[in-house]
CSV table of C-alpha atoms and ligand atoms in Angstrom, one decimal:
chain,number,residue,atom,x,y,z
A,1,UNK,CA,9.9,14.1,-9.4
A,2,UNK,CA,12.0,13.4,-6.4
A,3,UNK,CA,15.2,15.3,-6.2
A,4,UNK,CA,18.1,14.6,-3.8
A,5,UNK,CA,20.6,17.5,-3.6
A,6,UNK,CA,23.9,17.4,-1.8
A,7,UNK,CA,22.6,15.1,0.9
A,8,UNK,CA,25.0,13.9,3.7
A,9,UNK,CA,23.9,11.6,6.5
A,10,UNK,CA,25.9,10.6,9.5
A,11,UNK,CA,24.7,8.0,12.1
A,12,UNK,CA,25.0,8.9,15.7
A,13,UNK,CA,28.1,6.7,16.1
A,14,UNK,CA,29.9,8.8,13.5
A,15,UNK,CA,29.4,6.5,10.5
A,16,UNK,CA,29.2,8.6,7.4
A,17,UNK,CA,26.6,6.7,5.4
A,18,UNK,CA,25.9,9.3,2.7
A,19,UNK,CA,28.4,11.8,1.4
A,20,UNK,CA,27.1,14.7,-0.7
A,21,UNK,CA,24.7,12.6,-2.7
A,22,UNK,CA,22.7,14.1,-5.5
A,23,UNK,CA,20.2,12.3,-7.7
A,24,UNK,CA,17.0,12.9,-9.6
A,25,UNK,CA,14.3,10.3,-9.8
A,26,UNK,CA,12.0,11.3,-12.7
A,27,UNK,CA,8.6,9.9,-13.0
A,28,UNK,CA,9.1,8.3,-16.4
A,29,UNK,CA,11.4,5.6,-15.1
A,30,UNK,CA,11.6,2.8,-12.7
A,31,UNK,CA,14.9,3.3,-10.8
A,32,UNK,CA,17.3,0.7,-9.5
A,33,UNK,CA,19.6,1.6,-6.7
A,34,UNK,CA,22.6,-0.8,-6.7
A,35,UNK,CA,25.8,-1.1,-4.8
A,36,UNK,CA,27.7,-3.2,-2.4
A,37,UNK,CA,26.6,-4.0,1.1
A,38,UNK,CA,27.1,-1.1,3.3
A,39,UNK,CA,27.3,1.5,0.5
A,40,UNK,CA,24.4,3.5,1.8
A,41,UNK,CA,21.4,2.3,-0.3
A,42,UNK,CA,19.0,1.7,2.6
A,43,UNK,CA,20.1,4.9,4.3
A,44,UNK,CA,19.3,6.9,1.1
A,45,UNK,CA,15.8,5.3,1.0
A,46,UNK,CA,15.3,6.1,4.6
A,47,UNK,CA,16.1,9.7,4.0
A,48,UNK,CA,13.7,9.9,1.1
A,49,UNK,CA,11.1,8.2,3.2
A,50,UNK,CA,11.7,10.8,5.9
A,51,UNK,CA,12.6,8.1,8.5
A,52,UNK,CA,16.1,9.7,8.7
A,53,UNK,CA,16.9,13.4,8.6
A,54,UNK,CA,20.0,14.3,6.7
A,55,UNK,CA,22.4,16.7,8.4
A,56,UNK,CA,23.1,18.4,5.1
A,57,UNK,CA,21.3,18.8,1.8
A,58,UNK,CA,17.7,18.8,0.6
A,59,UNK,CA,15.2,16.4,-0.7
A,60,UNK,CA,12.2,17.7,-2.7
A,61,UNK,CA,9.1,16.1,-4.1
A,62,UNK,CA,7.8,18.1,-7.1
A,63,UNK,CA,9.8,21.0,-5.9
A,64,UNK,CA,8.6,21.0,-2.3
A,65,UNK,CA,11.0,20.2,0.5
A,66,UNK,CA,9.8,16.9,2.0
A,67,UNK,CA,10.6,18.1,5.5
A,68,UNK,CA,8.1,20.9,5.1
A,69,UNK,CA,5.2,18.6,4.1
A,70,UNK,CA,2.5,17.6,6.7
A,71,UNK,CA,2.9,14.0,7.7
A,72,UNK,CA,-0.4,12.7,6.3
A,73,UNK,CA,0.2,14.4,3.0
A,74,UNK,CA,3.7,13.1,2.8
A,75,UNK,CA,2.8,9.5,3.6
A,76,UNK,CA,0.1,9.5,1.0
A,77,UNK,CA,2.5,10.6,-1.7
A,78,UNK,CA,5.5,8.4,-0.9
A,79,UNK,CA,4.8,4.8,0.1
A,80,UNK,CA,7.4,2.5,1.5
A,81,UNK,CA,7.7,-1.3,1.4
A,82,UNK,CA,10.8,-2.1,3.5
A,83,UNK,CA,11.7,-5.6,4.5
A,84,UNK,CA,11.4,-4.7,8.1
A,85,UNK,CA,8.0,-3.1,7.7
A,86,UNK,CA,6.1,-6.3,6.8
A,87,UNK,CA,2.5,-7.0,7.0
A,88,UNK,CA,0.9,-7.1,10.5
A,89,UNK,CA,0.8,-10.8,11.3
A,90,UNK,CA,-2.4,-10.7,13.4
A,91,UNK,CA,-4.4,-9.1,10.6
A,92,UNK,CA,-5.7,-10.7,7.3
A,93,UNK,CA,-4.2,-9.3,4.1
A,94,UNK,CA,-7.5,-7.4,3.6
A,95,UNK,CA,-7.3,-5.9,7.0
A,96,UNK,CA,-3.7,-5.0,6.5
A,97,UNK,CA,-4.8,-3.1,3.4
A,98,UNK,CA,-7.8,-1.2,4.9
A,99,UNK,CA,-6.0,0.1,8.0
A,100,UNK,CA,-4.4,3.1,6.5
A,101,UNK,CA,-7.3,4.2,4.2
A,102,UNK,CA,-9.6,4.1,7.2
A,103,UNK,CA,-7.2,5.8,9.5
A,104,UNK,CA,-5.7,8.4,7.3
A,105,UNK,CA,-8.2,9.0,4.5
A,106,UNK,CA,-11.2,8.6,6.7
A,107,UNK,CA,-12.9,5.9,4.5
A,108,UNK,CA,-15.5,3.7,6.1
A,109,UNK,CA,-14.6,0.1,6.7
A,110,UNK,CA,-17.0,-1.0,4.0
A,111,UNK,CA,-15.6,1.4,1.4
A,112,UNK,CA,-12.0,0.5,2.2
A,113,UNK,CA,-12.9,-3.2,2.0
A,114,UNK,CA,-14.4,-2.8,-1.4
A,115,UNK,CA,-11.4,-0.9,-2.7
A,116,UNK,CA,-9.0,-3.4,-1.2
A,117,UNK,CA,-10.9,-6.3,-2.9
A,118,UNK,CA,-10.8,-4.5,-6.2
A,119,UNK,CA,-7.1,-3.8,-5.8
A,120,UNK,CA,-6.4,-7.5,-5.1
A,121,UNK,CA,-8.5,-8.4,-8.1
A,122,UNK,CA,-6.5,-6.0,-10.3
A,123,UNK,CA,-3.2,-7.3,-8.9
A,124,UNK,CA,-4.3,-10.8,-9.6
A,125,UNK,CA,-4.1,-12.1,-6.0
A,126,UNK,CA,-7.8,-12.0,-4.9
A,127,UNK,CA,-7.4,-15.5,-3.4
A,128,UNK,CA,-5.3,-14.3,-0.5
A,129,UNK,CA,-7.6,-11.6,0.8
A,130,UNK,CA,-8.7,-13.5,3.9
A,131,UNK,CA,-5.4,-15.2,4.6
A,132,UNK,CA,-3.1,-14.1,7.4
A,133,UNK,CA,0.5,-13.2,6.4
A,134,UNK,CA,1.8,-16.5,7.7
A,135,UNK,CA,-0.5,-18.3,5.2
A,136,UNK,CA,0.8,-16.8,2.0
A,137,UNK,CA,4.0,-17.4,0.0
A,138,UNK,CA,7.0,-15.0,0.1
A,139,UNK,CA,6.0,-13.7,-3.4
A,140,UNK,CA,2.4,-13.2,-2.4
A,141,UNK,CA,3.4,-11.4,0.8
A,142,UNK,CA,5.6,-9.1,-1.2
A,143,UNK,CA,2.7,-8.3,-3.6
A,144,UNK,CA,0.4,-7.9,-0.6
A,145,UNK,CA,2.7,-5.4,1.0
A,146,UNK,CA,2.8,-3.4,-2.2
A,147,UNK,CA,-1.0,-3.7,-2.6
A,148,UNK,CA,-1.3,-2.2,0.9
A,149,UNK,CA,1.1,0.6,-0.2
A,150,UNK,CA,-1.0,1.2,-3.3
A,151,UNK,CA,-4.2,1.7,-1.4
A,152,UNK,CA,-3.2,5.3,-0.7
A,153,UNK,CA,-2.4,5.9,-4.4
A,154,UNK,CA,1.0,7.3,-3.8
A,155,UNK,CA,3.1,8.9,-6.5
A,156,UNK,CA,6.1,6.9,-5.5
A,157,UNK,CA,6.7,3.6,-3.7
A,158,UNK,CA,10.2,2.9,-2.4
A,159,UNK,CA,11.2,-0.8,-2.2
A,160,UNK,CA,14.2,-2.2,-0.3
A,161,UNK,CA,15.4,-5.6,-1.6
A,162,UNK,CA,12.0,-6.8,-2.7
A,163,UNK,CA,13.2,-10.0,-4.3
A,164,UNK,CA,15.3,-11.3,-1.5
A,165,UNK,CA,12.7,-14.0,-0.7
A,166,UNK,CA,11.8,-14.9,-4.3
A,167,UNK,CA,13.2,-17.5,-6.6
A,168,UNK,CA,14.2,-16.7,-10.2
A,169,UNK,CA,10.9,-17.4,-11.8
A,170,UNK,CA,8.9,-15.5,-9.3
A,171,UNK,CA,11.3,-12.6,-9.6
A,172,UNK,CA,10.7,-12.4,-13.3
A,173,UNK,CA,7.0,-12.5,-12.8
A,174,UNK,CA,7.3,-9.8,-10.1
A,175,UNK,CA,9.3,-7.6,-12.5
A,176,UNK,CA,6.6,-7.8,-15.1
A,177,UNK,CA,4.0,-7.1,-12.4
A,178,UNK,CA,5.8,-4.0,-11.2
A,179,UNK,CA,6.2,-2.8,-14.8
A,180,UNK,CA,2.4,-2.9,-15.3
A,181,UNK,CA,1.8,-0.9,-12.1
A,182,UNK,CA,4.3,1.7,-13.3
A,183,UNK,CA,1.6,3.4,-15.4
A,184,UNK,CA,0.2,4.9,-12.2
A,185,UNK,CA,3.0,4.6,-9.6
A,186,UNK,CA,6.7,5.3,-9.7
A,187,UNK,CA,9.1,2.9,-8.1
A,188,UNK,CA,12.6,3.3,-6.6
A,189,UNK,CA,14.0,-0.1,-6.0
A,190,UNK,CA,17.1,-1.0,-3.9
A,191,UNK,CA,18.4,-4.4,-5.0
A,192,UNK,CA,21.4,-6.6,-5.0
A,193,UNK,CA,19.9,-8.5,-7.9
A,194,UNK,CA,21.4,-7.2,-11.1
A,195,UNK,CA,19.3,-9.5,-13.3
A,196,UNK,CA,16.1,-8.2,-11.6
A,197,UNK,CA,17.3,-4.6,-11.9
A,198,UNK,CA,17.8,-5.2,-15.6
A,199,UNK,CA,14.3,-6.7,-15.9
A,200,UNK,CA,12.5,-4.0,-14.0
A,201,UNK,CA,14.4,-0.7,-14.1
A,202,UNK,CA,15.2,1.6,-16.9
A,203,UNK,CA,17.5,3.9,-15.0
A,204,UNK,CA,19.8,3.4,-12.0
A,205,UNK,CA,22.4,4.6,-9.6
A,206,UNK,CA,25.3,2.7,-8.3
A,207,UNK,CA,26.6,3.5,-4.8
A,208,UNK,CA,29.9,2.9,-3.2
A,209,UNK,CA,31.0,4.0,0.3
A,210,UNK,CA,28.2,6.6,0.7
A,211,UNK,CA,28.6,8.1,-2.8
A,212,UNK,CA,26.9,7.7,-6.1
A,213,UNK,CA,29.7,6.6,-8.4
A,214,UNK,CA,27.6,6.0,-11.5
A,215,UNK,CA,24.1,7.1,-12.7
A,216,UNK,CA,22.5,6.5,-16.0
A,217,UNK,CA,20.6,3.8,-17.9
A,218,UNK,CA,20.3,0.5,-16.1
A,219,UNK,CA,22.2,-1.2,-18.9
A,220,UNK,CA,25.2,1.1,-18.6
A,221,UNK,CA,25.3,0.7,-14.9
A,222,UNK,CA,24.9,-3.0,-14.7
A,223,UNK,CA,27.4,-3.7,-17.5
A,224,UNK,CA,30.0,-1.7,-15.6
A,225,UNK,CA,29.1,-3.7,-12.5
A,226,UNK,CA,29.4,-6.9,-14.3
A,227,UNK,CA,32.9,-6.1,-15.5
A,228,UNK,CA,34.3,-5.0,-12.2
A,229,UNK,CA,32.4,-3.5,-9.3
A,230,UNK,CA,35.1,-1.4,-7.8
A,231,UNK,CA,37.9,-0.6,-10.3
A,232,UNK,CA,35.8,0.4,-13.4
A,233,UNK,CA,33.5,2.5,-11.4
A,234,UNK,CA,36.1,4.2,-9.3
A,235,UNK,CA,37.8,5.3,-12.6
A,236,UNK,CA,34.5,6.4,-14.1
B,1,ATP,N1,21.6,2.4,12.6
B,1,ATP,C1,22.9,2.5,12.2
B,1,ATP,N2,23.8,3.0,13.0
B,1,ATP,C2,25.1,3.2,12.6
B,1,ATP,N3,25.6,2.8,11.4
B,1,ATP,C3,24.7,2.3,10.5
B,1,ATP,C4,23.3,2.2,10.9
B,1,ATP,N4,22.7,1.6,9.8
B,1,ATP,C5,23.6,1.5,8.8
B,1,ATP,N5,24.8,1.9,9.3
B,1,ATP,C6,26.1,2.0,8.5
B,1,ATP,O1,25.9,2.9,7.4
B,1,ATP,C7,26.5,2.5,6.2
B,1,ATP,C8,25.4,2.3,5.2
B,1,ATP,O2,24.5,1.3,5.5
B,1,ATP,P1,23.2,1.0,4.7
B,1,ATP,O3,22.3,0.1,5.5
B,1,ATP,O4,22.6,2.2,4.1
B,1,ATP,O5,23.9,0.1,3.5
B,1,ATP,P2,23.2,-0.7,2.3
B,1,ATP,O6,23.8,-0.3,1.1
B,1,ATP,O7,21.7,-0.7,2.4
B,1,ATP,O8,23.7,-2.2,2.7
B,1,ATP,P3,23.0,-3.6,2.4
B,1,ATP,O9,23.2,-3.9,0.9
B,1,ATP,O10,23.8,-4.6,3.2
B,1,ATP,O11,21.6,-3.6,2.9
B,1,ATP,C9,27.2,1.1,6.6
B,1,ATP,O12,28.5,1.4,6.9
B,1,ATP,C10,26.4,0.7,7.8
B,1,ATP,O13,27.2,-0.1,8.6
B,2,MG,MG1,20.2,-2.1,2.8
């Protein structure tokens, strides 16, 4: 389980992006992180991914402070698929996938390639193995980025706005696809897309102005949001 306790984060220009945030991400659920633009969703994910260091509070993974974990161990257990961290454009999908296992797990190129092909087969996208990122669709690129993340068999994968490049049909497909993977991997998904959140997540948090103003089942959260994003939640 990932536990965030009383975390505050302030950017160097003084912006208070997280204000005393506490949340628990249990492994039984896919979590949706919702909230208006600028509410602190990406900042929270970056803190959990250890790309940002909160000035206050603590984040633990299975009881262990994430800041005390060795880098390789940490990166193996929490994977990140952020929009800005896309596939390397000069490498095929397969090469994108074998890079980390070869470098951090010490697999041979041949072993890693076998595993990557198996993974793509399992994820039902074997046909894109030898394509370069520019030669696949937005939905395939998104799946390929997740496939790459899965190569290290992390306990969690954090996703930031994974559906922003997808149309409604592809989004629904993608939701089912993530749900199948959930058996082995836990997902925390930042999204603006309430429909997608309802399709994929069972629990969620709603953020506003650096605070979590609502946490619970995804249905509860999204029905509040649908009624009125600011008033109903502020009074909650
Ligand atoms: N590098 C930065 N330096 C200073 N302020 C930042 C930085 N990145 C984000 N912020 C500010 O921190 C706050 C939270 O931003 P964050 O990116 O976490 O929001 P978000 O909920 O992910 O928004 P969006 O839905 O638009 O992606 C905002 O006020 C934003 O302007
Ligand atoms: Mg964001």
